[in-house]
Amino acid sequence: MHKPPNGLEIRRSQVGDAAAMAQLMSHPEVLPGLLQMPYGSEEQWKQRLTDNLAPARSQDLQLVALLDGRVVGSAGLMLANPSPRRRHVMHLGMAVLPEAQGRGVGGALMSALLDYADHWAHVLRVELGVFVDNERAIRLYQRHGFEIEGRQRAYALVNGRYVDSYCMARLHPQPPQWPGPADSPSA
């Protein structure tokens, strides 16, 4: 497991993080980079975090990054589609407070999620969307093996204007293989 830098703590989100999540996701410098709607409430986040604990969502993983005990970032992997043909794919979302950016928070969250995807959750493909003007996030994703696969024009309404988004994805760098008969120790 990847150890976070700079004394950060990375852990699974809890229902008790609802107030911090509402503040993070509605921060005026964070919100425009997300698909969240303004004025998210603590109650909405309590419900969302509670729903994440449901057995049907057992493969999903929502993490938070804490610095000096304060939530400064969050990232999650969600099953992209329940269809058996897409169960090998998860969608990634991330948010980091501006004052915590450039301090390894995003990289630590990304490393933890990709460790989970690669070694525990049977994930072949991780997908995400990022607005084309979010250069810092694009560089972070590329450092972790994500590639731009396409551009979606007028993807979302942000502050009264339509903005484009990149579709990015990362394939498992070394997908697990079942050893063949010649590879088995008893052969």
Coordinates of C-alpha atoms in Angstrom, one line a residue:
M1 CA 0.0 0.0 0.0
H2 CA 1.3 3.5 -0.9
K3 CA 2.2 5.7 2.1
P4 CA 1.0 9.2 1.8
P5 CA 3.6 12.0 1.9
N6 CA 3.7 15.1 4.2
G7 CA 1.9 13.5 7.1
L8 CA -1.3 13.0 5.2
E9 CA -3.8 10.4 6.3
I10 CA -5.8 8.6 3.6
R11 CA -8.8 6.6 4.8
R12 CA -12.3 5.4 3.7
S13 CA -14.9 8.1 4.1
Q14 CA -17.4 7.8 7.0
V15 CA -20.9 9.2 7.5
G16 CA -19.3 11.6 10.0
D17 CA -17.4 13.2 7.2
A18 CA -20.7 14.6 5.7
A19 CA -20.1 18.2 6.9
A20 CA -16.5 18.3 5.6
M21 CA -17.6 16.7 2.3
A22 CA -20.3 19.4 1.8
Q23 CA -17.8 22.1 2.5
L24 CA -15.2 20.6 0.1
M25 CA -17.6 20.0 -2.7
S26 CA -19.1 23.5 -2.5
H27 CA -15.8 25.4 -2.1
P28 CA -16.0 28.2 -4.7
E29 CA -12.7 27.1 -6.3
V30 CA -13.5 23.4 -6.3
L31 CA -17.1 23.3 -7.4
P32 CA -16.5 24.6 -11.0
G33 CA -14.3 21.6 -11.6
L34 CA -16.9 19.1 -10.6
L35 CA -20.3 18.0 -11.9
Q36 CA -21.8 18.7 -8.4
M37 CA -24.6 21.2 -8.1
P38 CA -24.1 24.3 -5.8
Y39 CA -25.6 24.4 -2.3
G40 CA -25.0 20.8 -1.4
S41 CA -26.0 20.1 2.2
E42 CA -24.6 18.1 5.0
E43 CA -27.8 16.0 5.0
Q44 CA -27.3 15.2 1.3
W45 CA -23.8 14.1 2.0
K46 CA -24.9 12.0 5.0
Q47 CA -27.3 10.2 2.7
R48 CA -24.7 9.7 0.0
L49 CA -22.1 8.4 2.4
T50 CA -24.7 6.1 4.0
D51 CA -25.7 4.8 0.5
N52 CA -22.0 4.0 -0.2
L53 CA -22.1 1.5 2.7
A54 CA -25.0 -0.5 1.0
P55 CA -24.1 -4.1 0.0
A56 CA -25.0 -3.2 -3.7
R57 CA -22.2 -0.6 -3.6
S58 CA -19.6 -2.9 -1.9
Q59 CA -17.1 -2.5 -4.8
D60 CA -17.2 1.3 -4.7
L61 CA -14.6 3.1 -2.7
Q62 CA -14.8 6.7 -1.4
L63 CA -11.6 8.0 0.3
V64 CA -10.8 11.2 2.1
A65 CA -7.4 12.8 2.7
L66 CA -6.9 14.5 6.1
L67 CA -4.2 17.0 6.9
D68 CA -3.9 17.8 10.6
G69 CA -7.2 16.0 11.1
R70 CA -9.1 18.2 8.5
V71 CA -10.6 16.8 5.3
V72 CA -8.7 18.5 2.5
G73 CA -9.5 16.1 -0.4
S74 CA -11.7 13.2 -1.5
A75 CA -11.6 10.7 -4.3
G76 CA -13.7 7.7 -5.2
L77 CA -14.1 4.8 -7.5
M78 CA -17.6 3.9 -8.6
L79 CA -18.7 1.0 -10.7
A80 CA -19.2 2.5 -14.1
N81 CA -22.1 0.2 -15.1
P82 CA -23.8 -2.8 -13.5
S83 CA -23.9 -4.7 -16.8
P84 CA -21.8 -7.8 -16.6
R85 CA -20.1 -6.6 -19.8
R86 CA -18.8 -3.4 -18.0
R87 CA -18.1 -4.7 -14.5
H88 CA -14.4 -4.5 -15.1
V89 CA -14.6 -0.7 -15.4
M90 CA -14.8 1.9 -12.6
H91 CA -15.2 5.7 -12.8
L92 CA -12.9 8.0 -10.8
G93 CA -13.8 11.3 -9.3
M94 CA -11.6 13.6 -7.2
A95 CA -11.6 17.0 -5.4
V96 CA -8.9 18.7 -3.4
L97 CA -9.1 22.0 -1.6
P98 CA -7.0 24.8 -3.2
E99 CA -4.7 25.2 -0.2
A100 CA -3.9 21.5 -0.2
Q101 CA -3.1 21.4 -4.0
G102 CA 0.6 20.9 -4.8
R103 CA 1.2 19.1 -1.5
G104 CA 0.8 15.5 -2.7
V105 CA -2.8 15.1 -1.7
G106 CA -4.1 14.3 -5.2
G107 CA -1.2 12.0 -5.8
A108 CA -1.7 10.1 -2.5
L109 CA -5.5 9.7 -3.2
M110 CA -4.8 8.6 -6.8
S111 CA -2.1 6.0 -5.6
A112 CA -4.5 4.6 -3.0
L113 CA -7.4 4.3 -5.5
L114 CA -5.2 2.7 -8.2
D115 CA -3.7 0.2 -5.7
Y116 CA -7.3 -0.8 -4.8
A117 CA -8.3 -1.1 -8.5
D118 CA -5.2 -3.0 -9.5
H119 CA -4.7 -5.4 -6.6
W120 CA -8.1 -5.8 -4.9
A121 CA -11.2 -4.9 -7.0
H122 CA -10.6 -6.8 -10.2
V123 CA -10.6 -3.6 -12.3
L124 CA -9.2 -3.6 -15.8
R125 CA -10.1 0.0 -16.8
V126 CA -10.5 3.2 -14.8
E127 CA -12.3 6.1 -16.5
L128 CA -12.7 9.8 -15.7
G129 CA -13.8 13.1 -17.1
V130 CA -11.9 16.3 -16.7
F131 CA -12.6 19.8 -18.0
V132 CA -10.0 20.7 -20.7
D133 CA -8.9 23.8 -18.8
N134 CA -8.0 21.9 -15.7
E135 CA -4.3 21.5 -16.6
R136 CA -3.1 20.6 -13.1
A137 CA -5.5 17.7 -12.9
I138 CA -4.7 16.5 -16.4
R139 CA -1.0 16.4 -15.5
L140 CA -1.8 14.4 -12.3
Y141 CA -3.9 11.9 -14.2
Q142 CA -1.2 11.5 -17.0
R143 CA 1.5 10.9 -14.3
H144 CA -0.6 8.0 -13.1
G145 CA -1.0 6.4 -16.6
F146 CA -4.2 8.0 -17.8
E147 CA -4.5 8.9 -21.5
I148 CA -6.8 11.3 -23.2
E149 CA -9.2 9.2 -25.4
G150 CA -11.5 11.9 -26.6
R151 CA -13.0 15.4 -26.2
Q152 CA -16.6 16.0 -25.4
R153 CA -17.7 19.4 -26.7
A154 CA -20.0 21.5 -24.6
Y155 CA -20.0 18.8 -22.0
A156 CA -21.3 20.7 -19.0
L157 CA -22.6 24.1 -18.0
V158 CA -20.1 25.8 -15.6
N159 CA -20.7 29.3 -14.3
G160 CA -23.0 30.1 -17.2
R161 CA -20.9 28.8 -20.1
Y162 CA -20.6 25.4 -21.7
V163 CA -17.2 23.8 -21.4
D164 CA -15.5 20.9 -23.1
S165 CA -14.3 17.8 -21.2
Y166 CA -11.7 15.2 -21.9
C167 CA -12.5 11.5 -21.6
M168 CA -9.4 9.9 -20.0
A169 CA -8.8 6.3 -19.1
R170 CA -6.1 4.0 -17.7
L171 CA -5.8 0.3 -18.3
H172 CA -4.4 -2.0 -15.7
P173 CA -0.6 -2.0 -16.3
Q174 CA -0.2 -5.7 -15.5
P175 CA -3.6 -7.4 -15.5
P176 CA -3.7 -10.5 -13.3
Q177 CA -3.2 -13.8 -15.2
W178 CA -4.0 -17.3 -14.3
P179 CA -0.9 -19.4 -14.6
G180 CA -1.1 -22.1 -17.3
P181 CA -0.3 -25.7 -16.7
A182 CA 3.4 -25.2 -17.7
D183 CA 3.6 -22.3 -15.1
S184 CA 2.2 -24.2 -12.2
P185 CA 4.6 -25.2 -9.5
S186 CA 3.6 -28.9 -9.6
A187 CA 4.4 -29.2 -13.3

